[in-house]
Coordinates of C-alpha atoms in Angstrom, one line a residue:
M1 CA 11.2 2.3 -39.7
S2 CA 14.1 2.0 -36.9
A3 CA 13.7 2.2 -32.7
E4 CA 15.4 5.2 -33.7
L5 CA 12.5 7.0 -36.1
I6 CA 9.6 5.4 -33.6
G7 CA 11.3 7.2 -30.6
E8 CA 11.9 10.8 -32.4
M9 CA 7.7 10.2 -33.8
F10 CA 6.9 10.1 -30.2
I11 CA 9.6 13.0 -29.5
S12 CA 8.3 15.4 -32.3
K13 CA 4.9 15.1 -30.2
G14 CA 6.0 16.2 -27.5
I15 CA 5.1 12.5 -25.9
L16 CA 8.8 11.3 -24.9
N17 CA 12.6 14.0 -24.6
A18 CA 15.4 13.1 -26.2
D19 CA 16.9 12.3 -22.6
E20 CA 13.8 10.0 -22.2
L21 CA 14.7 8.1 -25.6
L22 CA 18.0 6.9 -25.2
L23 CA 17.2 5.2 -21.5
G24 CA 14.8 3.5 -23.1
L25 CA 17.4 2.6 -25.6
E26 CA 19.7 0.9 -23.3
E27 CA 16.8 -0.6 -22.0
Q28 CA 15.4 -2.0 -24.4
K29 CA 18.8 -3.7 -25.6
K30 CA 18.7 -4.6 -21.7
A31 CA 15.7 -7.0 -22.0
G32 CA 15.4 -7.9 -25.5
E33 CA 11.6 -6.7 -26.3
R34 CA 10.6 -4.0 -29.0
L35 CA 11.6 -0.5 -27.8
G36 CA 7.5 0.7 -27.6
A37 CA 7.2 -2.4 -25.2
T38 CA 10.2 -1.0 -23.2
L39 CA 9.1 3.4 -23.4
V40 CA 5.1 1.6 -21.6
R41 CA 6.7 -0.3 -18.9
L42 CA 9.3 2.7 -18.1
G43 CA 6.0 4.7 -17.9
Y44 CA 7.4 7.2 -20.8
I45 CA 3.9 6.6 -22.9
S46 CA 0.6 5.2 -22.2
K47 CA -0.9 2.0 -24.5
K48 CA -2.9 3.8 -26.4
E49 CA 0.1 6.8 -27.2
L50 CA 1.9 3.3 -28.7
Y51 CA -0.3 1.6 -30.4
D52 CA -1.1 5.7 -32.4
A53 CA 1.7 5.8 -33.0
L54 CA 2.2 2.4 -33.9
S55 CA -1.1 2.7 -36.6
L56 CA 0.7 6.0 -38.2
Q57 CA 4.3 3.8 -39.1
F58 CA 2.5 0.6 -40.1
G59 CA -0.9 2.8 -41.4
I60 CA -2.2 -0.1 -39.5
P61 CA -6.0 1.6 -38.9
L62 CA -7.2 1.3 -34.6
L63 CA -10.0 -1.5 -34.2
T64 CA -13.3 0.0 -33.7
D65 CA -15.8 -0.2 -30.8
S66 CA -18.3 -1.3 -34.1
Q67 CA -15.9 -4.1 -35.7
A68 CA -15.8 -6.0 -32.3
L69 CA -19.6 -6.1 -32.0
A70 CA -19.7 -10.4 -32.4
P71 CA -17.8 -13.1 -33.9
P72 CA -17.4 -12.5 -37.6
L73 CA -19.5 -15.9 -39.7
L74 CA -16.6 -18.4 -40.8
Q75 CA -16.6 -21.8 -42.4
R76 CA -13.6 -22.7 -40.3
N77 CA -12.7 -21.2 -36.7
P78 CA -8.7 -20.9 -36.0
S79 CA -8.5 -22.2 -32.6
P80 CA -8.8 -20.1 -29.2
K81 CA -5.2 -21.8 -28.4
F82 CA -3.3 -20.0 -31.7
L83 CA -5.3 -17.2 -31.2
K84 CA -3.8 -16.4 -27.2
Y85 CA -1.4 -17.7 -28.1
Y86 CA -0.2 -15.3 -31.0
K87 CA -2.1 -11.9 -29.4
T88 CA -5.0 -11.9 -33.1
V89 CA -8.2 -12.8 -33.4
P90 CA -10.4 -12.1 -36.5
V91 CA -13.1 -9.5 -36.0
E92 CA -14.8 -8.4 -38.9
R93 CA -16.2 -10.2 -42.2
D94 CA -17.1 -8.4 -45.8
G95 CA -16.9 -10.8 -48.7
E96 CA -14.1 -11.9 -49.4
A97 CA -11.7 -9.7 -47.0
L98 CA -11.4 -11.0 -43.1
K99 CA -10.6 -7.9 -40.4
V100 CA -7.9 -9.3 -38.6
A101 CA -7.0 -8.0 -34.7
V102 CA -3.0 -7.4 -34.2
S103 CA -1.3 -6.6 -31.5
D104 CA 2.8 -7.2 -32.9
P105 CA 2.3 -5.6 -36.9
L106 CA 5.7 -6.7 -37.2
D107 CA 4.9 -10.4 -36.9
P108 CA 3.3 -11.3 -40.5
Y109 CA 3.2 -15.3 -39.5
P110 CA -0.6 -14.8 -37.7
L111 CA -2.6 -12.6 -41.0
A112 CA -1.2 -15.5 -43.1
A113 CA -1.9 -18.6 -41.5
I114 CA -5.7 -17.1 -40.4
S115 CA -5.3 -16.3 -44.2
F116 CA -4.6 -19.9 -44.9
Y117 CA -7.1 -21.7 -42.8
T118 CA -10.2 -18.8 -43.7
G119 CA -9.5 -19.1 -47.6
L120 CA -9.6 -15.2 -47.1
K121 CA -7.9 -12.1 -47.4
A122 CA -6.7 -11.3 -43.5
E123 CA -5.9 -7.5 -43.4
P124 CA -4.5 -6.5 -40.2
V125 CA -6.3 -3.8 -37.9
L126 CA -4.1 -3.0 -34.4
A127 CA -5.3 -3.8 -31.1
E128 CA -4.1 -3.8 -27.0
E129 CA -3.2 -7.6 -26.6
E130 CA -5.6 -6.9 -23.0
R131 CA -8.5 -5.9 -25.4
I132 CA -7.8 -8.7 -28.0
L133 CA -8.2 -11.1 -25.1
E134 CA -11.5 -10.5 -24.2
L135 CA -13.0 -10.4 -27.6
I136 CA -11.5 -14.3 -27.9
D137 CA -13.4 -15.0 -24.8
A138 CA -16.5 -13.5 -25.6
F139 CA -16.5 -14.5 -28.8
Y140 CA -14.8 -18.7 -28.3
G141 CA -14.6 -19.3 -25.2
S142 CA -17.9 -19.2 -22.5
G143 CA -17.6 -15.3 -22.4
P144 CA -17.1 -13.6 -19.3
V145 CA -16.1 -16.4 -15.6
T146 CA -18.3 -15.7 -13.1
M147 CA -18.3 -17.4 -9.0
E148 CA -22.1 -18.7 -10.5
K149 CA -21.0 -20.3 -13.1
I150 CA -17.8 -21.4 -11.2
I151 CA -20.3 -23.5 -8.6
Q152 CA -22.9 -24.6 -11.3
G153 CA -19.7 -26.1 -13.2
M154 CA -18.9 -28.3 -9.5
G155 CA -21.7 -30.0 -10.0
D156 CA -23.0 -33.7 -8.1
K157 CA -19.5 -35.4 -8.3
D158 CA -17.3 -32.6 -7.4
S159 CA -19.9 -31.9 -4.5
E160 CA -19.4 -35.8 -2.9
R161 CA -16.0 -35.8 -3.0
A162 CA -16.1 -32.9 -1.4
I163 CA -18.2 -33.2 1.5
S164 CA -16.4 -35.9 3.2
D165 CA -14.1 -34.7 5.6
T166 CA -11.5 -36.6 3.5
D167 CA -8.5 -37.7 5.7
D168 CA -6.6 -38.7 2.0
V169 CA -3.9 -36.1 1.1
E170 CA -4.0 -37.5 -2.7
Q171 CA -7.9 -36.5 -2.6
L172 CA -7.4 -32.9 -0.9
K173 CA -4.6 -32.3 -3.8
D174 CA -6.7 -34.0 -6.4
M175 CA -10.0 -31.3 -5.5
A176 CA -7.2 -28.2 -5.1
Q177 CA -6.1 -28.7 -8.9
E178 CA -9.0 -28.4 -10.8
A179 CA -9.6 -25.6 -12.5
P180 CA -13.1 -25.3 -11.1
V181 CA -11.0 -24.7 -7.3
I182 CA -8.9 -22.2 -9.1
N183 CA -11.1 -20.3 -10.7
L184 CA -12.5 -20.1 -7.6
V185 CA -9.9 -18.9 -5.4
N186 CA -8.5 -16.9 -8.1
I187 CA -11.5 -15.0 -8.4
L188 CA -11.6 -13.9 -4.6
I189 CA -8.3 -12.8 -5.2
T190 CA -9.0 -10.9 -7.9
K191 CA -12.3 -9.4 -6.5
A192 CA -10.1 -8.4 -2.8
V193 CA -8.4 -6.4 -4.9
E194 CA -10.1 -4.7 -7.7
K195 CA -12.5 -3.4 -3.9
R196 CA -8.8 -2.4 -2.4
A197 CA -9.4 -4.7 0.5
S198 CA -7.3 -5.1 3.0
D199 CA -8.2 -8.8 4.2
I200 CA -10.2 -12.0 3.1
H201 CA -11.9 -13.9 5.4
I202 CA -13.0 -17.3 4.0
E203 CA -15.5 -18.1 7.4
P204 CA -17.0 -21.7 7.4
F205 CA -20.8 -22.6 9.5
E206 CA -22.9 -25.2 9.5
D207 CA -24.5 -24.5 6.2
M208 CA -22.6 -22.1 4.3
L209 CA -19.6 -21.1 4.0
H210 CA -18.7 -17.7 4.4
I211 CA -16.3 -14.7 2.2
R212 CA -16.2 -11.5 3.3
Y213 CA -13.8 -8.5 2.6
R214 CA -12.5 -6.1 5.0
I215 CA -12.2 -2.7 3.3
D216 CA -11.2 0.7 5.2
G217 CA -11.2 -1.1 8.4
I218 CA -15.2 -2.7 7.9
L219 CA -15.6 -6.2 7.5
S220 CA -18.6 -6.6 4.5
L221 CA -20.5 -10.3 3.9
V222 CA -19.3 -10.4 -0.2
E223 CA -20.2 -14.6 -1.3
S224 CA -22.5 -17.7 0.7
L225 CA -21.4 -20.6 -1.3
P226 CA -22.4 -23.9 -0.5
K227 CA -20.2 -25.7 2.5
R228 CA -19.3 -27.9 0.4
L229 CA -17.0 -25.9 -1.3
H230 CA -14.6 -25.4 2.0
P231 CA -12.5 -28.6 1.6
A232 CA -11.2 -27.5 -2.3
V233 CA -11.2 -24.6 -1.3
A234 CA -9.2 -23.9 1.5
S235 CA -6.5 -27.1 0.4
R236 CA -6.2 -25.1 -2.7
V237 CA -5.0 -21.8 -0.3
K238 CA -2.5 -23.9 1.6
I239 CA -1.4 -25.6 -1.4
M240 CA -0.6 -21.9 -2.6
S241 CA 1.1 -20.7 0.2
K242 CA 3.1 -23.8 1.1
L243 CA 0.7 -25.3 3.9
N244 CA 0.0 -29.4 5.3
I245 CA -3.1 -30.0 3.7
A246 CA -3.2 -33.0 5.7
E247 CA -2.9 -30.8 9.5
R248 CA -6.4 -29.3 10.5
R249 CA -6.3 -29.4 14.1
L250 CA -3.7 -26.5 14.6
P251 CA -3.2 -23.3 13.0
Q252 CA -1.0 -22.7 10.3
D253 CA 1.3 -20.0 9.0
G254 CA 2.0 -19.1 5.2
R255 CA 2.6 -16.4 2.6
I256 CA 1.6 -16.2 -1.1
K257 CA 2.8 -14.0 -3.9
L258 CA 1.4 -13.7 -7.5
K259 CA 0.2 -10.6 -10.1
S260 CA -3.6 -10.0 -9.5
A261 CA -5.5 -7.4 -11.9
G262 CA -1.8 -5.9 -13.1
R263 CA -0.2 -6.5 -9.1
D264 CA 2.7 -7.8 -7.4
I265 CA 0.8 -9.0 -4.6
D266 CA 2.2 -11.0 -0.7
I267 CA -0.7 -12.4 0.5
R268 CA 0.0 -13.4 4.6
V269 CA -2.3 -16.0 4.9
S270 CA -3.0 -17.9 8.4
T271 CA -6.0 -20.7 9.0
V272 CA -7.3 -21.2 12.7
P273 CA -9.9 -24.9 13.2
T274 CA -13.1 -24.2 14.4
L275 CA -16.3 -26.3 15.2
Y276 CA -17.8 -26.0 11.5
G277 CA -13.3 -26.5 9.7
E278 CA -9.9 -23.5 8.9
S279 CA -11.3 -20.0 9.5
I280 CA -8.9 -18.9 6.1
V281 CA -8.1 -15.0 6.5
M282 CA -5.6 -13.8 4.0
R283 CA -4.0 -10.3 4.5
L284 CA -3.7 -8.7 0.8
L285 CA -0.4 -6.4 1.3
D286 CA 1.5 -4.8 -2.4
P287 CA 5.5 -5.3 -1.1
T288 CA 6.2 -1.4 -3.1
G289 CA 2.8 -0.1 -0.8
V290 CA 4.9 1.9 1.2
I291 CA 4.2 6.1 1.3
S292 CA 5.4 8.9 2.4
L293 CA 4.9 10.6 5.7
E294 CA 3.5 13.6 3.8
A295 CA 0.5 11.0 2.5
I296 CA -0.1 9.2 5.7
G297 CA -2.6 11.9 7.2
F298 CA -0.9 13.4 10.2
S299 CA -1.1 16.8 11.1
E300 CA 1.2 19.7 10.5
E301 CA 2.1 20.0 14.1
N302 CA 2.7 16.0 14.4
R303 CA 4.3 15.0 11.3
K304 CA 7.0 17.9 12.2
S305 CA 7.7 17.3 15.8
F306 CA 8.0 12.8 14.5
E307 CA 10.6 13.2 12.2
T308 CA 12.6 15.5 14.6
L309 CA 12.2 12.8 16.7
I310 CA 13.6 9.9 14.4
R311 CA 16.3 12.5 13.1
Q312 CA 17.4 12.1 17.1
P313 CA 20.8 9.9 16.9
H314 CA 19.1 7.7 19.8
G315 CA 16.4 6.6 22.1
M316 CA 13.5 5.1 21.3
I317 CA 10.6 6.1 20.1
L318 CA 6.5 3.8 20.0
V319 CA 3.9 4.4 17.0
T320 CA 0.9 2.6 19.5
G321 CA -2.2 1.5 18.8
P322 CA -4.2 -1.6 18.2
T323 CA -4.1 -4.5 15.5
G324 CA -4.8 -2.8 12.0
S325 CA -4.3 1.1 12.9
G326 CA -1.7 1.6 10.2
K327 CA 1.5 1.8 13.1
S328 CA 3.5 -0.6 11.0
T329 CA 3.0 2.1 7.9
T330 CA 4.1 4.8 9.8
L331 CA 7.4 2.7 10.7
Y332 CA 8.1 2.3 6.9
A333 CA 7.5 6.0 6.4
A334 CA 10.0 7.4 8.8
L335 CA 12.7 4.0 8.0
S336 CA 12.6 5.2 4.1
K337 CA 12.5 8.8 5.6
I338 CA 16.0 8.6 7.4
N339 CA 17.7 5.5 4.9
T340 CA 20.9 7.2 3.8
V341 CA 24.0 5.8 2.5
I342 CA 25.5 6.8 5.6
K343 CA 23.5 5.1 7.7
K344 CA 23.2 1.3 8.6
V345 CA 18.9 0.4 9.7
I346 CA 17.7 -3.0 10.8
T347 CA 14.6 -3.9 10.9
I348 CA 13.7 -6.7 13.0
E349 CA 9.9 -8.2 12.3
D350 CA 7.4 -11.0 11.7
P351 CA 5.7 -10.9 9.1
V352 CA 8.4 -8.7 7.1
E353 CA 5.5 -6.7 5.3
Y354 CA 7.6 -4.3 3.1
N355 CA 10.5 -4.8 0.7
L356 CA 12.9 -1.6 1.5
E357 CA 15.8 -0.7 -0.8
G358 CA 18.6 -0.4 1.8
I359 CA 17.2 -1.5 4.3
N360 CA 18.8 -5.0 6.3
Q361 CA 15.8 -6.6 6.8
I362 CA 14.6 -10.2 9.1
Q363 CA 11.9 -12.4 9.9
V364 CA 12.2 -13.9 13.0
K365 CA 11.3 -17.8 12.9
P366 CA 10.2 -18.6 16.9
K367 CA 9.6 -22.7 15.2
I368 CA 13.7 -22.5 15.4
G369 CA 13.9 -20.3 18.7
F370 CA 14.7 -16.8 16.6
T371 CA 12.4 -14.2 18.9
F372 CA 12.5 -10.4 18.5
A373 CA 14.6 -10.3 21.7
N374 CA 17.5 -13.4 20.3
G375 CA 17.7 -11.5 17.3
L376 CA 17.7 -8.3 18.7
R377 CA 20.8 -9.2 20.7
S378 CA 22.3 -9.7 17.4
I379 CA 21.4 -7.0 15.3
V380 CA 23.1 -5.0 18.2
R381 CA 26.2 -7.0 17.9
Q382 CA 25.9 -5.6 13.6
D383 CA 26.6 -1.9 14.1
P384 CA 22.9 -0.7 13.4
D385 CA 22.4 2.9 13.5
V386 CA 18.7 1.8 13.5
I387 CA 16.5 -0.7 14.8
M388 CA 13.3 -1.5 14.0
V389 CA 11.9 -4.0 15.8
G390 CA 8.1 -4.8 14.7
E391 CA 6.4 -5.4 18.1
I392 CA 7.2 -5.3 21.6
R393 CA 6.1 -8.8 23.3
D394 CA 7.6 -9.1 26.3
A395 CA 9.7 -8.3 29.0
E396 CA 13.0 -9.6 27.4
T397 CA 12.5 -7.6 24.3
A398 CA 11.6 -4.5 25.7
D399 CA 14.8 -4.7 28.0
I400 CA 17.2 -5.3 24.8
A401 CA 15.5 -2.6 23.5
I402 CA 15.7 0.4 25.9
H403 CA 19.1 -1.1 26.4
S404 CA 19.9 -0.4 23.2
A405 CA 18.8 2.8 22.9
L406 CA 20.3 3.6 25.9
T407 CA 23.9 2.8 23.9
G408 CA 23.7 5.2 20.8
H409 CA 21.2 3.3 18.9
L410 CA 18.0 4.7 17.7
I411 CA 15.4 2.1 18.3
L412 CA 11.8 2.2 16.7
S413 CA 8.8 0.1 17.9
T414 CA 5.1 -0.7 18.4
L415 CA 3.2 -1.6 20.6
H416 CA -0.1 -2.3 21.5
T417 CA -2.0 0.5 24.0
N418 CA -5.0 3.0 23.5
D419 CA -3.3 5.7 23.9
A420 CA 0.3 7.3 24.0
P421 CA 0.4 8.0 27.8
G422 CA -0.8 4.4 28.5
A423 CA 2.8 2.9 26.8
V424 CA 4.8 4.6 29.1
T425 CA 2.1 2.6 32.2
R426 CA 2.7 -0.4 29.8
L427 CA 6.7 -0.7 29.8
I428 CA 6.5 -0.9 33.8
D429 CA 3.8 -3.2 34.2
M430 CA 6.3 -5.8 32.1
G431 CA 9.0 -4.7 35.0
I432 CA 10.7 -1.9 33.1
E433 CA 12.5 0.2 35.8
S434 CA 10.6 3.6 35.5
Y435 CA 14.6 4.7 35.5
L436 CA 15.0 3.1 32.3
I437 CA 12.1 4.1 30.0
S438 CA 12.8 8.2 31.4
S439 CA 15.9 7.9 30.1
S440 CA 15.6 5.9 27.0
L441 CA 12.6 7.1 25.3
L442 CA 11.8 10.0 22.9
G443 CA 8.1 10.3 22.2
V444 CA 4.6 8.2 21.6
L445 CA 2.8 8.5 18.7
A446 CA -0.1 7.1 18.9
Q447 CA -2.6 5.9 15.5
R448 CA -6.7 5.1 14.6
L449 CA -7.7 4.9 11.2
V450 CA -10.5 6.5 9.3
R451 CA -12.4 6.3 6.8
V452 CA -12.5 9.5 4.4
I453 CA -15.3 10.5 3.2
C454 CA -16.2 9.7 -0.7
E455 CA -14.7 13.0 -3.3
N456 CA -17.6 11.6 -5.7
C457 CA -20.7 12.0 -3.9
R458 CA -19.5 14.4 -0.6
I459 CA -22.4 16.5 0.4
D460 CA -23.5 18.6 2.8
I461 CA -24.6 17.6 6.1
D462 CA -27.8 20.4 7.7
G463 CA -28.8 20.0 11.3
Y464 CA -26.1 17.7 12.2
S465 CA -26.2 17.0 16.1
L466 CA -22.9 18.9 17.3
A467 CA -22.8 17.7 20.9
N468 CA -19.8 15.7 21.0
I469 CA -17.9 18.2 19.4
P470 CA -15.7 20.1 22.2
I471 CA -16.2 23.6 22.5
E472 CA -13.0 25.2 21.3
L473 CA -13.0 23.6 17.9
K474 CA -16.6 25.0 16.4
T475 CA -15.7 28.5 14.6
A476 CA -18.1 31.9 15.9
D477 CA -16.3 34.0 12.8
K478 CA -17.4 31.5 10.5
E479 CA -20.5 28.8 9.2
L480 CA -19.8 25.4 10.6
R481 CA -20.2 23.1 7.7
L482 CA -20.0 19.1 8.0
Y483 CA -19.6 17.2 5.0
K484 CA -20.6 12.6 4.6
G485 CA -21.0 10.7 1.8
A486 CA -24.2 10.2 0.1
G487 CA -23.3 6.6 -1.9
C488 CA -22.4 5.7 -5.5
P489 CA -20.8 3.2 -7.6
E490 CA -17.6 5.1 -7.1
C491 CA -17.6 3.6 -3.4
D492 CA -19.9 0.6 -3.4
N493 CA -22.2 2.8 -1.8
T494 CA -20.8 3.0 1.6
G495 CA -20.0 7.1 1.3
Y496 CA -16.5 6.6 2.3
K497 CA -13.8 5.5 0.2
G498 CA -9.8 5.7 1.6
R499 CA -8.9 5.5 4.7
T500 CA -6.5 8.9 6.6
V501 CA -4.5 8.8 9.8
I502 CA -5.7 10.2 13.2
T503 CA -3.0 10.8 15.9
E504 CA -1.9 12.2 18.8
F505 CA 1.9 12.5 19.7
M506 CA 3.5 13.0 22.9
S507 CA 7.2 14.5 23.7
V508 CA 8.7 13.3 25.9
T509 CA 10.2 16.6 28.6
D510 CA 11.7 17.0 31.3
E511 CA 8.5 17.3 33.2
I512 CA 6.9 13.8 32.2
R513 CA 9.9 12.4 32.5
E514 CA 10.0 13.6 36.3
L515 CA 6.4 11.7 36.2
I516 CA 7.4 8.9 34.5
V517 CA 10.2 8.2 37.2
E518 CA 8.4 8.5 40.3
K519 CA 5.7 6.2 38.1
K520 CA 1.8 8.2 38.1
G521 CA -0.1 7.6 36.3
S522 CA -1.1 7.3 32.6
N523 CA -3.6 10.1 33.4
A524 CA -0.8 12.0 35.5
I525 CA 0.8 11.8 32.0
R526 CA -1.8 12.7 29.5
S527 CA -2.6 15.6 32.1
K528 CA 1.0 16.7 31.5
A529 CA 1.3 16.1 27.9
V530 CA -1.9 18.3 26.8
E531 CA -1.4 21.5 29.3
Q532 CA 1.8 21.5 27.0
G533 CA 0.4 20.9 23.5
M534 CA -1.1 17.4 23.3
V535 CA -3.4 17.4 21.1
T536 CA -5.7 13.6 21.2
L537 CA -6.8 11.2 19.7
R538 CA -10.8 12.5 19.0
D539 CA -9.1 15.9 19.2
D540 CA -7.3 14.7 16.3
G541 CA -10.4 13.9 14.7
W542 CA -12.5 16.6 15.2
A543 CA -10.3 18.7 13.8
K544 CA -10.7 16.3 10.3
V545 CA -14.6 16.4 10.8
L546 CA -14.1 19.8 10.7
K547 CA -12.0 20.0 7.2
G548 CA -14.9 17.9 6.0
I549 CA -12.3 14.8 5.7
T550 CA -14.4 12.5 7.5
T551 CA -16.9 11.7 10.0
A552 CA -17.7 12.1 13.2
D553 CA -19.1 8.8 13.3
E554 CA -16.0 7.7 12.7
V555 CA -14.4 9.4 15.4
A556 CA -16.6 8.2 17.5
R557 CA -16.3 4.9 16.0
V558 CA -12.7 4.4 16.7
T559 CA -12.0 6.7 19.5
L560 CA -12.8 6.9 23.5
E561 CA -14.2 10.0 25.4
Q562 CA -11.3 11.7 27.7

C-alpha cells in the first residue's frame, strides 16, 4: 500500500485532514523518510495511531503485554547489538514458530536473519521502537541502569584512581570517558529533567558528594554519593561543557547542549573551587520554552498595564526581583508579544537563555572586553526599535540605556531590587541624575515566583490562620475557603507542582515623576503608587491564596511585610 493510501486511511478515520496530508507528503519528500514518521514528527498523528494503521495496512497484529513477559527459550540468542540496530526482538515461542516484534514492517531482512539464525519460523508483531528497546534491555541486557549499579560497577580500582587529586590531565580524561562515569552523569541529568528541576547542584564535602535538585524554587537532596566519585564526575561535566579539566583553582563557566527525555536541553554550567573540591551548578533551560504573557500568571489588570507599556515607541521598562524570580522569562514573553516584521529587536544578554525567531540576540563576552556597556553602544548604531539589556549591572550601562530610551528606543531590562519603587532608588545610587530617570522611565514590574498547589491532591484547610491576610481581601458575603496540597506521587509528596508569578506594577505617572525629580525616597514613591492603585507583591499573593492557587506560607516565604 502506498504512502497516499495510508494517508487516505487516516483521513477516512477523521485523524487527518486533506491539507495536513498534503503538507505531510511535501515534508516527507524533503526529509526522505516514511510518511508515518513524518506525520508523527509534525504532530498530526500519535505513535499509537500510526501503529494501529500499520497493523491494519499490513495485516500484522500488535504486540500485547502478555507476549513480552519473559524472553523466549532459544538454543541461540541473537546479538543484542543486531537487535538494537534493527529495532526488533523475539518475544514469544510457539513450537517452531517465533513471534518477533518489529517496528518497521517494510523491512524483511531482520525477520529473515532471525529465522535463519534460530532455525524457527519468524512471524512479525508490531511494536513501537521505544517498547522494543526496553525489551532488549530487559531480556538481553543487565536490566535498567540504576545509580546503585553504576556505583557498584566503579569498584576498588576505580576508587584508588578517583580518590587522588591528580593533576594528570590524561588520567582525568580517562576517568571521565569510562562508561560508569558517563552513565552516572547522564542519569543525574535525566532524573533532573523528569523531576522538572531547574538546577543540579554537585557539592563535594569532607566525606560525601551531595547531589541536590532545585524543583519549583526549592532545593532538595536527591543523592549522597561516595566522595571518591567527585573528580571523575567533575571531569565528565567539564568535558561535556568544554571547560579546562586541569583548572581547579579558578571559577569557570560553560554550556552543554543535549537531548534528554525527547527534549532539547540547554545547560549552563558554573564551577567554583571550595574547601573540598569544585562545586558545580548546572542550570537546565529549554531553548524553545518561551511562554506567553498570558500564561505567566499576571493578574488581568497588571498584564494589561504591562502590555500597554511594552507597545510604547520609546522609554525604559524595568523588571525587578532577586535571581531566579523569572525576570528573563517575563522579558522574553514581552519581546515575543511585540516582535513583528516592522520592528528591529536586538537583545544583549549574559547568557542568551532562549532562542527567539526573528530577534537579533547578542552574547556578551567580558573576557575580550565585550560588556553590556560597550555592546549597547554598538547596538544603538544598528537602527533598532526595541532593545533588551539582560541586566543593568553598573552606572555605565544604566547611563547608556537611559540615553537610548530618551533618543527614541524602547528599552527593556532587569534590575536587582526588592520592589518596584526601589528601582528608582537603585538608579539614583548608581549616579544617574533624577531628571533623566523621570524623563525615561515608563514603569517598573517587580515579581516573585510562588509554588502552585498540586491539582491532584488539593484539599480544603480547616482552621487555617488568617492573621496576616489583609482585612480588605476577606469577603463577608461568602464563606472563605483556603487550600493546600496533601502530597501525592504526582508532586513528589510536596503538595506543590509548578510555579506562578506574583507581581506589583508601578506605572510612572506625572505625580511619581515629580517625586523622582525631588529625589524622594522609595517609601514616598511607594505610598503614592499605592494611592494610585498599585497592588503590592504581598497583596497580589494574598489574592492568589484566596483563589486557591497557592498557600499563605508560600506568599510569606517570598515577600516582605510592608
